[in-house]
Coordinates of C-alpha atoms and ligand atoms in Angstrom, one line a residue:
M9 CA -30.9 -89.4 16.4
Q10 CA -29.6 -87.3 13.4
A11 CA -29.2 -89.6 10.4
V12 CA -28.1 -89.2 6.9
N13 CA -30.2 -90.4 3.9
R14 CA -30.2 -94.0 3.5
K15 CA -28.3 -94.0 0.3
W16 CA -25.1 -93.0 2.4
Y17 CA -25.6 -95.9 4.7
I18 CA -25.8 -98.4 1.6
A19 CA -22.6 -96.7 0.4
Y20 CA -20.8 -97.0 3.6
R21 CA -21.8 -100.7 4.1
W22 CA -20.2 -101.6 0.7
V23 CA -17.0 -99.5 1.4
T24 CA -16.8 -101.3 4.8
L25 CA -17.2 -104.7 3.0
V26 CA -14.5 -103.9 0.5
V27 CA -12.0 -102.6 2.9
A28 CA -12.6 -105.5 5.4
S29 CA -12.2 -107.9 2.5
L30 CA -8.8 -106.2 1.8
F31 CA -7.7 -106.6 5.3
L32 CA -8.5 -110.2 5.1
V33 CA -6.5 -110.9 2.3
L34 CA -3.6 -108.9 3.7
G35 CA -3.9 -111.1 6.8
I36 CA -4.0 -114.3 4.7
I37 CA -0.9 -113.3 2.9
A38 CA 0.7 -112.2 6.2
W39 CA 0.1 -115.7 7.7
T40 CA 1.0 -117.6 4.6
V41 CA 3.6 -115.8 2.3
P42 CA 4.8 -112.8 4.4
E43 CA 7.8 -112.3 2.2
L44 CA 5.6 -110.8 -0.4
L45 CA 4.4 -108.0 1.8
P46 CA 6.1 -104.5 1.0
I47 CA 5.6 -103.1 4.4
A48 CA 7.2 -105.2 7.5
S49 CA 4.7 -104.2 10.1
F50 CA 1.9 -106.1 7.9
K51 CA 3.4 -109.3 8.8
D52 CA 2.2 -108.7 12.4
V53 CA -1.6 -108.9 11.3
S54 CA -3.1 -111.1 14.0
Y55 CA -5.6 -113.9 13.7
F56 CA -8.0 -112.0 16.0
S57 CA -7.9 -109.2 13.3
G58 CA -8.6 -111.7 10.6
G59 CA -11.6 -113.0 12.6
L60 CA -12.9 -109.4 13.1
A61 CA -12.5 -109.0 9.3
I62 CA -14.4 -112.3 8.6
L63 CA -17.2 -111.0 11.2
T64 CA -17.4 -107.7 9.3
I65 CA -17.7 -109.4 5.8
V66 CA -20.4 -111.9 7.1
Y67 CA -22.5 -109.1 9.0
A68 CA -22.2 -106.8 5.9
I69 CA -23.5 -109.6 3.6
F70 CA -25.9 -111.4 5.7
G71 CA -26.7 -109.6 8.6
Y72 CA -27.2 -106.1 7.8
D73 CA -30.5 -106.4 5.9
R74 CA -32.1 -108.5 8.5
V75 CA -31.3 -106.2 11.3
A76 CA -32.2 -103.1 9.1
A77 CA -35.7 -104.9 8.2
K78 CA -36.4 -105.6 12.0
R79 CA -34.9 -102.3 13.5
S80 CA -33.8 -99.7 11.1
H81 CA -30.7 -99.0 8.8
L82 CA -29.2 -96.7 11.3
E83 CA -29.1 -99.4 13.9
S84 CA -27.8 -101.9 11.5
M85 CA -25.1 -99.6 10.3
L86 CA -24.1 -98.9 13.9
I87 CA -23.6 -102.5 14.5
L88 CA -21.3 -102.7 11.5
A89 CA -19.4 -99.5 12.3
M90 CA -18.5 -100.9 15.7
V91 CA -17.2 -104.4 14.5
Q92 CA -15.4 -102.4 11.8
A93 CA -13.9 -100.0 14.4
T94 CA -12.8 -102.8 16.6
L95 CA -11.1 -104.3 13.7
T96 CA -9.3 -101.2 12.6
L97 CA -8.2 -100.6 16.4
S98 CA -6.8 -104.3 16.6
L99 CA -5.0 -103.8 13.5
V100 CA -3.4 -100.5 14.6
Q101 CA -2.5 -102.2 18.0
T102 CA -0.7 -105.2 16.3
T103 CA 1.2 -103.4 13.3
G104 CA 3.0 -100.6 15.3
K105 CA 0.5 -98.9 17.4
M106 CA 1.0 -95.1 17.0
Q107 CA 3.3 -96.0 14.1
S108 CA 0.8 -98.3 12.2
I109 CA -0.1 -97.5 8.9
F110 CA -3.6 -98.4 9.7
L111 CA -3.8 -95.1 11.8
I112 CA -4.7 -93.6 8.1
W113 CA -7.9 -96.0 8.0
W114 CA -8.5 -94.9 11.5
G115 CA -8.5 -91.3 10.3
I116 CA -10.7 -92.1 7.5
M117 CA -13.1 -93.9 9.8
S118 CA -13.1 -90.9 12.0
F119 CA -14.1 -88.8 9.1
M120 CA -16.7 -91.2 8.3
A121 CA -18.1 -91.6 12.0
P122 CA -20.3 -88.4 12.1
I123 CA -22.5 -90.2 9.6
F124 CA -24.0 -91.1 12.8
G125 CA -24.7 -87.7 14.1
I126 CA -23.2 -86.3 17.0
Y127 CA -22.9 -89.7 18.7
G128 CA -20.7 -90.9 16.0
S129 CA -18.4 -87.8 16.1
G130 CA -18.2 -87.9 20.0
G131 CA -17.9 -91.6 20.3
T132 CA -15.1 -91.7 17.8
A133 CA -13.2 -88.7 19.4
F134 CA -13.6 -90.2 22.9
V135 CA -12.2 -93.7 21.6
S136 CA -9.4 -91.8 19.9
V137 CA -8.3 -89.8 23.0
I138 CA -8.4 -93.0 25.3
Y139 CA -6.4 -95.0 22.8
F140 CA -4.0 -91.9 22.5
I141 CA -3.7 -91.9 26.3
L142 CA -3.2 -95.5 26.7
M143 CA -0.6 -95.4 23.9
S144 CA 1.3 -92.5 25.7
T145 CA 1.5 -94.3 29.1
N146 CA 4.5 -96.6 29.5
T147 CA 4.3 -99.7 31.5
E148 CA 5.3 -98.0 34.8
G149 CA 2.2 -95.8 34.4
H150 CA 3.9 -92.6 33.3
T151 CA 2.6 -90.8 30.4
D152 CA 4.8 -89.3 27.8
Y153 CA 2.9 -87.4 25.2
T154 CA 5.3 -87.1 22.2
V155 CA 4.8 -84.5 19.5
Q156 CA 4.3 -87.3 17.1
N157 CA 1.4 -88.8 19.1
L158 CA -0.1 -85.5 19.7
A159 CA 0.1 -84.7 15.7
I160 CA -1.7 -88.1 15.1
L161 CA -4.6 -87.6 17.6
G162 CA -4.9 -83.7 16.3
S163 CA -5.2 -85.1 12.8
V164 CA -7.7 -87.6 13.8
L165 CA -9.9 -85.2 15.8
I166 CA -9.6 -82.7 12.9
A167 CA -10.6 -85.5 10.5
T168 CA -13.8 -86.1 13.0
G169 CA -14.6 -82.4 13.0
I170 CA -14.3 -81.9 9.2
G171 CA -16.5 -85.2 8.9
H172 CA -19.0 -83.8 11.2
L173 CA -19.3 -80.4 9.2
F174 CA -19.3 -82.5 5.9
W175 CA -22.1 -84.9 6.9
K176 CA -24.3 -82.4 8.6
R177 CA -25.1 -81.3 5.1
F178 CA -26.6 -84.5 4.3
F179 CA -28.5 -85.0 7.8
V180 CA -32.2 -85.5 7.3
D181 CA -34.3 -85.7 10.3
S182 CA -35.9 -89.1 10.8
E183 CA -39.3 -87.6 10.5
T184 CA -38.5 -86.1 7.2
E185 CA -37.3 -89.4 6.0
K186 CA -40.6 -91.2 7.1
V187 CA -42.6 -88.8 5.4
A188 CA -40.5 -89.2 2.2
L189 CA -40.8 -93.1 2.6
L190 CA -44.5 -92.7 3.2
S191 CA -45.1 -90.5 0.0
G192 CA -43.3 -93.1 -1.9
E193 CA -45.5 -95.7 -0.6
L194 CA -48.6 -93.6 -1.3
K195 CA -47.3 -93.1 -4.9
A196 CA -47.2 -96.7 -5.1
N197 CA -50.6 -97.3 -3.8
Q198 CA -52.0 -94.6 -6.2
K199 CA -50.4 -96.5 -9.1
Q200 CA -52.0 -99.8 -7.9
S201 CA -55.5 -98.0 -7.5
E202 CA -55.1 -96.6 -11.0
I203 CA -54.3 -100.1 -12.5
L204 CA -57.2 -101.5 -10.7
V205 CA -59.8 -98.7 -11.7
Q206 CA -58.5 -99.2 -15.3
A207 CA -58.9 -103.0 -15.2
L208 CA -62.4 -103.0 -13.7
T209 CA -65.2 -104.2 -15.9
D210 CA -67.7 -101.9 -14.0
G211 CA -67.8 -98.4 -15.1
V212 CA -66.2 -96.1 -12.5
L213 CA -66.6 -92.2 -12.6
L214 CA -65.4 -89.5 -10.1
V215 CA -67.4 -86.4 -10.1
S216 CA -66.7 -83.0 -8.5
P217 CA -69.3 -81.0 -6.5
D218 CA -70.2 -79.0 -9.6
G219 CA -70.9 -82.4 -11.5
T220 CA -67.6 -82.3 -13.7
I221 CA -66.1 -85.8 -14.4
T222 CA -62.7 -85.7 -12.9
L223 CA -61.9 -89.6 -13.6
M224 CA -63.5 -91.9 -16.0
N225 CA -62.2 -95.5 -16.5
P226 CA -62.3 -97.4 -19.8
A227 CA -65.3 -99.4 -18.9
A228 CA -67.3 -96.2 -18.2
A229 CA -66.2 -95.0 -21.5
R230 CA -67.4 -98.3 -23.3
M231 CA -70.8 -98.2 -21.7
T232 CA -71.5 -94.5 -22.4
G233 CA -69.7 -94.2 -25.8
W234 CA -67.5 -91.2 -24.7
E235 CA -63.9 -91.5 -25.0
V236 CA -62.1 -91.1 -21.6
S237 CA -60.3 -88.0 -22.9
E238 CA -63.7 -86.5 -23.9
G239 CA -65.5 -87.5 -20.8
T240 CA -63.0 -86.1 -18.5
G241 CA -63.8 -82.7 -17.8
A242 CA -67.2 -82.9 -19.1
D243 CA -70.5 -82.5 -17.2
S244 CA -71.5 -85.9 -16.0
R245 CA -75.0 -85.3 -16.5
L246 CA -74.1 -84.9 -20.4
V247 CA -71.9 -88.0 -20.3
V248 CA -74.0 -90.3 -18.4
S249 CA -77.5 -90.3 -19.5
F250 CA -80.2 -92.6 -17.5
K251 CA -83.7 -93.5 -18.2
K252 CA -86.0 -95.4 -16.2
E253 CA -85.7 -99.3 -16.4
D254 CA -88.8 -99.4 -18.7
G255 CA -87.2 -96.6 -21.0
S256 CA -89.3 -93.7 -19.8
D257 CA -87.6 -90.4 -18.9
L258 CA -86.1 -89.9 -15.5
E259 CA -87.4 -86.9 -13.7
K260 CA -84.6 -84.7 -12.2
E261 CA -85.4 -85.3 -8.7
E262 CA -85.2 -89.3 -9.6
N263 CA -81.8 -89.1 -11.1
P264 CA -79.0 -90.4 -8.9
L265 CA -76.4 -88.1 -10.5
E266 CA -78.6 -85.1 -9.2
H267 CA -78.7 -86.7 -5.7
I268 CA -75.0 -87.1 -5.5
I269 CA -74.0 -83.7 -7.1
N270 CA -76.4 -81.4 -5.4
K271 CA -77.3 -83.2 -2.0
G272 CA -74.1 -85.7 -1.6
V273 CA -76.6 -88.4 -1.1
G274 CA -75.6 -91.8 -2.4
E275 CA -77.8 -94.7 -3.4
T276 CA -78.3 -97.7 -5.4
A277 CA -80.8 -98.0 -8.5
T278 CA -81.5 -100.1 -11.4
L279 CA -81.8 -98.0 -14.5
Q280 CA -81.3 -97.8 -18.2
L281 CA -78.0 -96.3 -19.4
V282 CA -78.3 -94.8 -22.8
H283 CA -75.3 -95.0 -24.9
R284 CA -74.2 -92.1 -27.2
S285 CA -75.4 -94.2 -30.2
S286 CA -78.9 -94.3 -28.6
S287 CA -78.7 -98.1 -27.8
W288 CA -79.0 -98.8 -24.2
L289 CA -78.1 -101.1 -21.4
I290 CA -79.8 -102.1 -18.1
V291 CA -77.4 -101.1 -15.4
S292 CA -77.1 -101.1 -11.6
V293 CA -75.9 -97.7 -10.5
V294 CA -74.3 -97.2 -7.1
T295 CA -73.5 -93.6 -5.9
S296 CA -71.4 -92.8 -3.0
P297 CA -70.6 -89.3 -1.7
L298 CA -67.0 -88.3 -1.1
V299 CA -66.6 -86.2 2.1
N300 CA -63.4 -84.4 3.3
P301 CA -62.7 -86.2 6.5
K302 CA -61.4 -83.0 8.2
T303 CA -63.8 -80.4 7.1
Q304 CA -66.8 -82.9 6.4
E305 CA -67.3 -81.0 3.2
N306 CA -68.8 -82.6 0.1
I307 CA -66.0 -83.1 -2.3
G308 CA -67.9 -84.9 -5.0
G309 CA -69.0 -88.4 -5.5
V310 CA -68.1 -91.8 -7.0
I311 CA -70.4 -93.5 -9.5
V312 CA -70.1 -97.2 -10.2
I313 CA -72.1 -98.5 -13.1
R314 CA -72.5 -102.3 -13.6
D315 CA -74.1 -103.8 -16.8
I316 CA -76.9 -106.2 -15.6
S317 CA -78.5 -106.6 -18.9
A318 CA -77.9 -110.4 -18.8
T319 CA -79.1 -111.1 -15.3
H320 CA -81.9 -108.6 -16.0
Q321 CA -83.0 -110.7 -19.2
S322 CA -82.8 -114.1 -17.3
D323 CA -84.8 -112.6 -14.5
K324 CA -87.4 -111.5 -17.0
Q325 CA -87.6 -114.8 -18.5
R326 CA -88.0 -116.5 -15.1
A327 CA -90.7 -114.1 -14.1
E328 CA -92.4 -114.8 -17.4
F329 CA -92.1 -118.4 -17.0
I330 CA -93.5 -118.4 -13.4
S331 CA -96.5 -115.9 -14.5
T332 CA -97.3 -118.2 -17.4
A333 CA -97.0 -121.4 -15.3
S334 CA -99.0 -120.2 -12.4
H335 CA -101.6 -118.8 -14.8
E336 CA -102.1 -122.1 -16.5
M337 CA -102.2 -124.1 -13.3
R338 CA -104.7 -121.9 -11.6
T339 CA -107.4 -123.3 -14.0
P340 CA -107.1 -126.9 -13.2
V341 CA -106.8 -126.2 -9.6
A342 CA -109.8 -124.1 -9.6
A343 CA -111.7 -127.2 -11.4
I344 CA -110.3 -129.5 -8.7
E345 CA -111.6 -127.2 -6.0
G346 CA -115.1 -127.0 -7.7
Y347 CA -115.4 -130.7 -7.9
L348 CA -114.2 -131.3 -4.3
Q349 CA -116.9 -128.6 -3.2
L350 CA -119.5 -130.6 -5.2
A351 CA -118.3 -134.0 -3.7
L352 CA -118.9 -132.3 -0.2
N353 CA -122.2 -130.8 -1.0
E354 CA -124.8 -133.1 0.7
K355 CA -127.4 -132.3 -1.9
V356 CA -125.3 -133.4 -4.8
S357 CA -123.5 -136.5 -3.5
K358 CA -123.6 -139.1 -0.7
I359 CA -120.2 -140.0 0.8
D360 CA -119.3 -141.7 4.1
P361 CA -117.9 -139.4 7.1
K362 CA -114.4 -140.8 6.6
A363 CA -114.2 -139.9 2.9
R364 CA -115.8 -136.5 3.8
D365 CA -112.8 -135.9 6.3
Y366 CA -110.3 -136.7 3.6
L367 CA -112.1 -134.6 0.9
T368 CA -112.4 -131.5 3.2
K369 CA -108.5 -131.9 3.9
A370 CA -108.1 -132.2 0.1
L371 CA -110.2 -129.1 -0.4
E372 CA -108.2 -127.3 2.1
S373 CA -104.8 -128.1 0.4
T374 CA -106.3 -127.3 -3.0
H375 CA -107.4 -123.8 -1.8
H376 CA -103.8 -123.3 -0.4
L377 CA -102.4 -124.3 -3.8
G378 CA -104.8 -122.1 -5.6
Q379 CA -103.7 -119.2 -3.3
L380 CA -100.2 -119.9 -3.9
F381 CA -100.6 -119.7 -7.7
Q382 CA -102.4 -116.5 -7.4
D383 CA -99.7 -114.9 -5.1
L384 CA -96.8 -116.3 -7.6
L385 CA -98.8 -114.7 -10.6
T386 CA -99.3 -111.5 -8.7
S387 CA -95.8 -111.3 -7.4
A388 CA -94.4 -112.0 -10.9
K389 CA -96.4 -109.4 -12.4
A390 CA -95.5 -106.9 -9.7
E391 CA -91.9 -107.6 -10.4
D392 CA -92.0 -106.8 -14.1
G393 CA -94.5 -104.0 -13.8
R394 CA -97.5 -105.7 -15.2
L395 CA -99.6 -105.3 -12.2
V396 CA -102.8 -103.7 -13.4
S397 CA -103.7 -100.6 -11.3
H398 CA -106.6 -98.2 -11.9
P399 CA -106.1 -95.5 -9.3
E400 CA -109.0 -93.2 -8.4
V401 CA -109.5 -90.8 -5.7
V402 CA -110.5 -92.7 -2.5
E403 CA -111.5 -91.2 0.9
M404 CA -109.9 -93.3 3.3
G405 CA -111.9 -92.9 6.3
E406 CA -115.0 -94.4 4.6
Y407 CA -113.0 -96.9 2.9
I408 CA -111.3 -98.3 6.1
E409 CA -114.4 -98.2 8.0
N410 CA -116.0 -100.5 5.4
L411 CA -113.3 -102.7 5.4
S412 CA -113.1 -103.2 9.1
E413 CA -116.8 -104.1 8.9
S414 CA -116.0 -107.1 6.6
F415 CA -112.6 -108.0 8.6
K416 CA -114.7 -108.4 11.8
F417 CA -116.1 -111.8 10.9
S418 CA -112.7 -113.6 10.2
A419 CA -111.1 -112.2 13.6
E420 CA -114.3 -113.1 15.6
K421 CA -114.4 -116.5 14.4
K422 CA -111.0 -117.1 15.9
G423 CA -112.3 -115.5 19.1
L424 CA -110.2 -112.2 18.5
L425 CA -111.3 -108.7 19.5
T426 CA -111.3 -106.1 16.7
N427 CA -111.1 -102.4 17.1
F428 CA -111.2 -99.5 14.5
V429 CA -109.2 -96.4 15.5
F430 CA -109.4 -93.2 13.8
G431 CA -106.6 -90.7 14.8
K432 CA -104.0 -91.7 17.3
S433 CA -106.2 -93.4 19.7
S434 CA -109.8 -94.4 19.9
T435 CA -110.7 -91.4 22.1
D436 CA -109.6 -88.9 19.5
A437 CA -112.3 -90.2 17.2
E438 CA -115.0 -89.0 19.5
H439 CA -113.4 -85.4 19.9
V440 CA -111.8 -84.6 16.5
I441 CA -113.9 -83.8 13.5
R442 CA -112.9 -86.3 11.2
P443 CA -110.9 -84.7 8.4
L444 CA -111.3 -86.1 4.9
Y445 CA -108.3 -88.3 4.0
Y446 CA -108.1 -88.4 0.2
V447 CA -105.5 -90.6 -1.7
N448 CA -105.0 -91.6 -5.3
V449 CA -105.1 -95.5 -5.3
D450 CA -106.8 -98.3 -6.9
P451 CA -109.2 -99.4 -4.1
D452 CA -109.0 -103.1 -5.0
R453 CA -105.3 -103.1 -4.9
L454 CA -105.2 -101.4 -1.6
R455 CA -107.9 -103.7 -0.4
E456 CA -105.5 -106.6 -1.1
V457 CA -102.8 -105.1 0.9
V458 CA -104.8 -104.2 4.0
T459 CA -106.6 -107.5 3.8
N460 CA -103.2 -109.2 3.7
L461 CA -102.1 -107.4 6.7
F462 CA -105.3 -108.0 8.6
D463 CA -105.2 -111.8 7.7
N464 CA -101.7 -112.1 8.9
A465 CA -102.6 -110.5 12.3
V466 CA -105.5 -112.9 12.6
K467 CA -103.3 -115.8 11.4
Y468 CA -100.5 -115.2 13.7
T469 CA -102.3 -114.0 16.8
P470 CA -103.6 -116.7 19.0
S471 CA -105.7 -114.5 21.2
G472 CA -106.0 -111.0 22.1
K473 CA -107.1 -108.0 20.0
I474 CA -106.4 -106.6 16.4
T475 CA -106.7 -102.9 15.7
L476 CA -107.1 -101.4 12.2
G477 CA -106.2 -97.7 12.4
L478 CA -106.4 -94.6 10.2
T479 CA -104.4 -91.4 10.9
G480 CA -102.4 -88.6 8.9
N481 CA -101.1 -85.2 8.6
N482 CA -101.1 -82.7 5.8
D483 CA -98.9 -84.6 3.4
V484 CA -99.6 -88.4 4.6
I485 CA -102.2 -90.6 5.4
Q486 CA -101.3 -93.8 7.4
I487 CA -103.1 -97.0 7.8
F488 CA -101.9 -99.3 10.4
V489 CA -102.8 -102.9 11.6
K490 CA -101.8 -103.7 15.1
D491 CA -102.0 -107.1 16.9
T492 CA -101.2 -108.6 20.2
G493 CA -99.5 -111.7 18.7
P494 CA -96.0 -113.2 19.2
G495 CA -94.2 -110.2 17.6
I496 CA -91.3 -110.5 15.3
A497 CA -87.6 -110.5 16.2
A498 CA -85.6 -107.5 15.3
E499 CA -83.3 -109.4 12.9
D500 CA -86.4 -110.7 10.8
I501 CA -87.9 -107.1 10.4
P502 CA -85.7 -106.0 7.7
H503 CA -86.4 -109.1 5.5
L504 CA -90.2 -109.5 6.0
F505 CA -91.0 -107.9 2.7
Q506 CA -88.6 -109.9 0.7
K507 CA -90.0 -112.7 -1.5
F508 CA -90.6 -116.0 0.1
Y509 CA -89.4 -114.8 3.6
R510 CA -91.0 -116.5 6.3
V511 CA -90.0 -116.3 10.1
D512 CA -89.1 -119.5 11.3
N513 CA -89.9 -119.9 15.0
S514 CA -92.0 -122.2 17.0
A515 CA -95.0 -119.6 17.1
T516 CA -95.2 -119.5 13.2
R517 CA -93.7 -122.6 12.0
T518 CA -97.1 -124.6 12.1
I519 CA -99.0 -121.7 10.2
G520 CA -99.2 -122.1 6.7
G521 CA -98.2 -119.4 4.3
T522 CA -96.0 -118.7 1.2
G523 CA -94.0 -115.8 2.3
L524 CA -95.1 -113.8 -0.8
G525 CA -97.9 -111.7 0.8
L526 CA -95.8 -108.9 2.4
F527 CA -93.7 -108.7 -0.9
I528 CA -96.9 -108.2 -3.0
C529 CA -98.1 -105.7 -0.3
K530 CA -94.9 -103.7 -0.7
K531 CA -94.9 -103.9 -4.6
I532 CA -98.5 -102.6 -4.5
I533 CA -97.7 -99.8 -2.0
E534 CA -94.7 -98.6 -4.1
L535 CA -96.9 -98.4 -7.0
Y536 CA -98.5 -95.5 -5.3
N537 CA -95.3 -93.8 -4.1
G538 CA -96.1 -95.0 -0.5
R539 CA -94.2 -96.9 2.0
I540 CA -94.9 -100.0 4.2
W541 CA -92.9 -101.3 7.1
A542 CA -93.3 -103.1 10.4
E543 CA -92.5 -102.4 14.0
S544 CA -92.6 -105.1 16.4
E545 CA -91.3 -106.5 19.7
V546 CA -91.1 -110.2 20.5
G547 CA -93.9 -111.1 23.0
K548 CA -95.8 -107.8 22.6
G549 CA -97.3 -107.9 19.2
S550 CA -96.5 -106.2 15.8
T551 CA -97.8 -103.2 14.0
F552 CA -97.8 -102.8 10.2
Y553 CA -97.8 -99.4 8.8
I554 CA -98.7 -98.0 5.4
N555 CA -98.1 -94.5 4.4
L556 CA -99.7 -92.9 1.3
P557 CA -99.4 -89.3 -0.1
R558 CA -102.3 -87.5 0.8
L559 CA -104.3 -85.3 -1.7
T560 CA -105.5 -82.0 -0.6
N561 CA -109.5 -81.5 -1.1
Q562 CA -108.5 -79.4 -4.0
Q563 CA -106.2 -82.0 -5.7
A564 CA -108.8 -84.6 -5.0
D565 CA -111.5 -82.6 -6.8
T566 CA -109.3 -81.8 -9.8
L567 CA -108.4 -85.6 -10.2
R568 CA -111.8 -86.6 -9.9
L569 CA -112.8 -84.2 -12.8
Q570 CA -109.8 -85.5 -14.9
G571 CA -110.3 -89.1 -13.9
S572 CA -106.6 -89.0 -13.6
Q573 CA -104.8 -92.4 -13.3
Q574 CA -101.5 -90.8 -12.4
A575 CA -99.9 -91.5 -9.1
P576 CA -98.8 -88.3 -7.4
A577 CA -95.0 -87.6 -7.0
P578 CA -93.1 -89.1 -4.2
I579 CA -93.2 -87.1 -0.9
S580 CA -90.1 -87.1 1.3
S581 CA -92.1 -87.0 4.4
L582 CA -93.4 -90.5 3.7
T583 CA -90.2 -92.0 5.3
T584 CA -91.2 -90.7 8.7
P585 CA -94.1 -92.0 10.6
V586 CA -96.8 -89.7 11.6
Ligands
ADP5 P1 -97.1 -115.8 4.8 O1 -97.6 -116.3 3.7 O2 -96.0 -116.7 5.5 O3 -97.9 -115.2 5.9 P2 -96.3 -112.9 4.4 O4 -95.3 -112.4 3.5 O5 -97.5 -112.3 4.5 O6 -96.2 -114.5 4.3 O7 -95.4 -112.9 5.8 C1 -94.2 -113.2 5.9 C2 -93.7 -113.6 7.4 O8 -93.9 -112.5 8.3 C3 -94.7 -114.6 7.9 O9 -94.3 -115.9 7.5 C4 -94.6 -114.4 9.4 O10 -93.5 -115.0 9.8 C5 -94.2 -112.9 9.5 N1 -95.6 -112.1 10.1 C6 -96.4 -111.5 9.1 N2 -97.3 -110.7 9.8 C7 -97.0 -111.2 11.1 C8 -97.8 -110.9 12.3 N3 -98.8 -109.9 12.2 N4 -97.2 -111.4 13.4 C9 -96.2 -112.0 13.4 N5 -95.5 -112.4 12.3 C10 -96.1 -112.0 11.2

């Protein structure tokens, strides 16, 4: 249906209200003090018309908005117009019919009716013609079209026609009105978002694909030391200066700004944000790419910076406390362990079998406690970057083979079979000339990791086989430890490398552990820009993989000569298993 702009409906509503109120007042005078009325026919205003006037007033005041909210202004207006039209016709009918003065109001109404589009014009014209025919028909059923009646009908129809032409100018189709409404809402939402971004205590920046800042909130200005007006339009790499958490310089390929600008890749990182005045904050940075949903084209990114200096400081203090405490406690625990061993040594002391049994249990628990302190110390050091590492060139084939020899014993003690695999399967080893897999790692640290994985495999596998394997490609070497144990549920796998995470199920509950082993493994492997992860299926066993960047023979030679202790740069292919 065609419709005019909403403001006209609102105007129509108030005009109708005022006129219906006037009619009511007229009715009241007619019923109470008719002699005051200047026109005689006004005295005939009926109670029915009065009732309709009240209905019109009540609807215009109380009903209109409710119907408009539930349905639409157009429909609510239509109801009001129909009540009002009935009121007008009843007034015309009781106050002289075709001579009634209220025909003037009917004419005005006919002019207004096209406000509802063609239905309004057509409906009014139809009612006018019917009323005219009825009024021109006498009681015997003969029609008598008087000139006056024809003139009135003609005027009313002309008023409708003119009204139609007049209102047509203001017609808006409902889609346009919806769009207008929607854009109003969008503007309001935009305003709200702006208020929100301005009020955030996190720094928020929007960057275009070329790295220019298009939006910067006051918090970002405060953190960077750049005014919002200065920063907006400037290159984000100039305004937002990051360093590594420990204050060392960030390589270009490590900078989250470069990733979001050049590759459209978002990430989360903990970094140092350098203020314009050279002071700095420890911040958590989250970058997210912005993509045009239609074209899938990169249209920039959002950078959210949170000041975590305070929590970072308390984390550091906590880690320091844990490392000092565990370091201090290791000494007395080692002494207890030593004395217990002495007590159990038949050559040194004599004890009865019951006491021996108790002391053996005490020794086991003390050993566990010592291990826990050792793990706590290592993990605290790993967290604040104090883990000592002396990387050197290590040839993995020989290294893993030696390790596997020493592992055999612990596995066989539990009745488990062991297997050392070179290449994808054991048969490969026989047919392929073994390449030299050089990596730059601290052999002691890597031994900790592989031993941990192997010990876990032994610990969690009641029976079956444990395979220690080595494989690789041009970029990566891969070590894997595979067991035939209970396996790990898919929901536990993402948490395995978190601190203190232990899988709680009937197969593992009775087995002692701290939940720190894998956390430490991850920290060590990350030290060498490697990657560690697990794949497993419940009931079928687990495989833990380590990928490390492979050195070419030439790189290995150069490093050996230099005695370099630097870990090689990260290699993207580390994320894909070989
Ligand atoms: P823990 O000291 O508990 O062994 P880890 O960090 O080494 O701590 O391992 C974390 C958890 O991962 C273990 O509690 C265990 O539930 C699970 N897990 C590790 N290795 C295996 C494995 N080979 N098979 C089954 N579950 C394992």
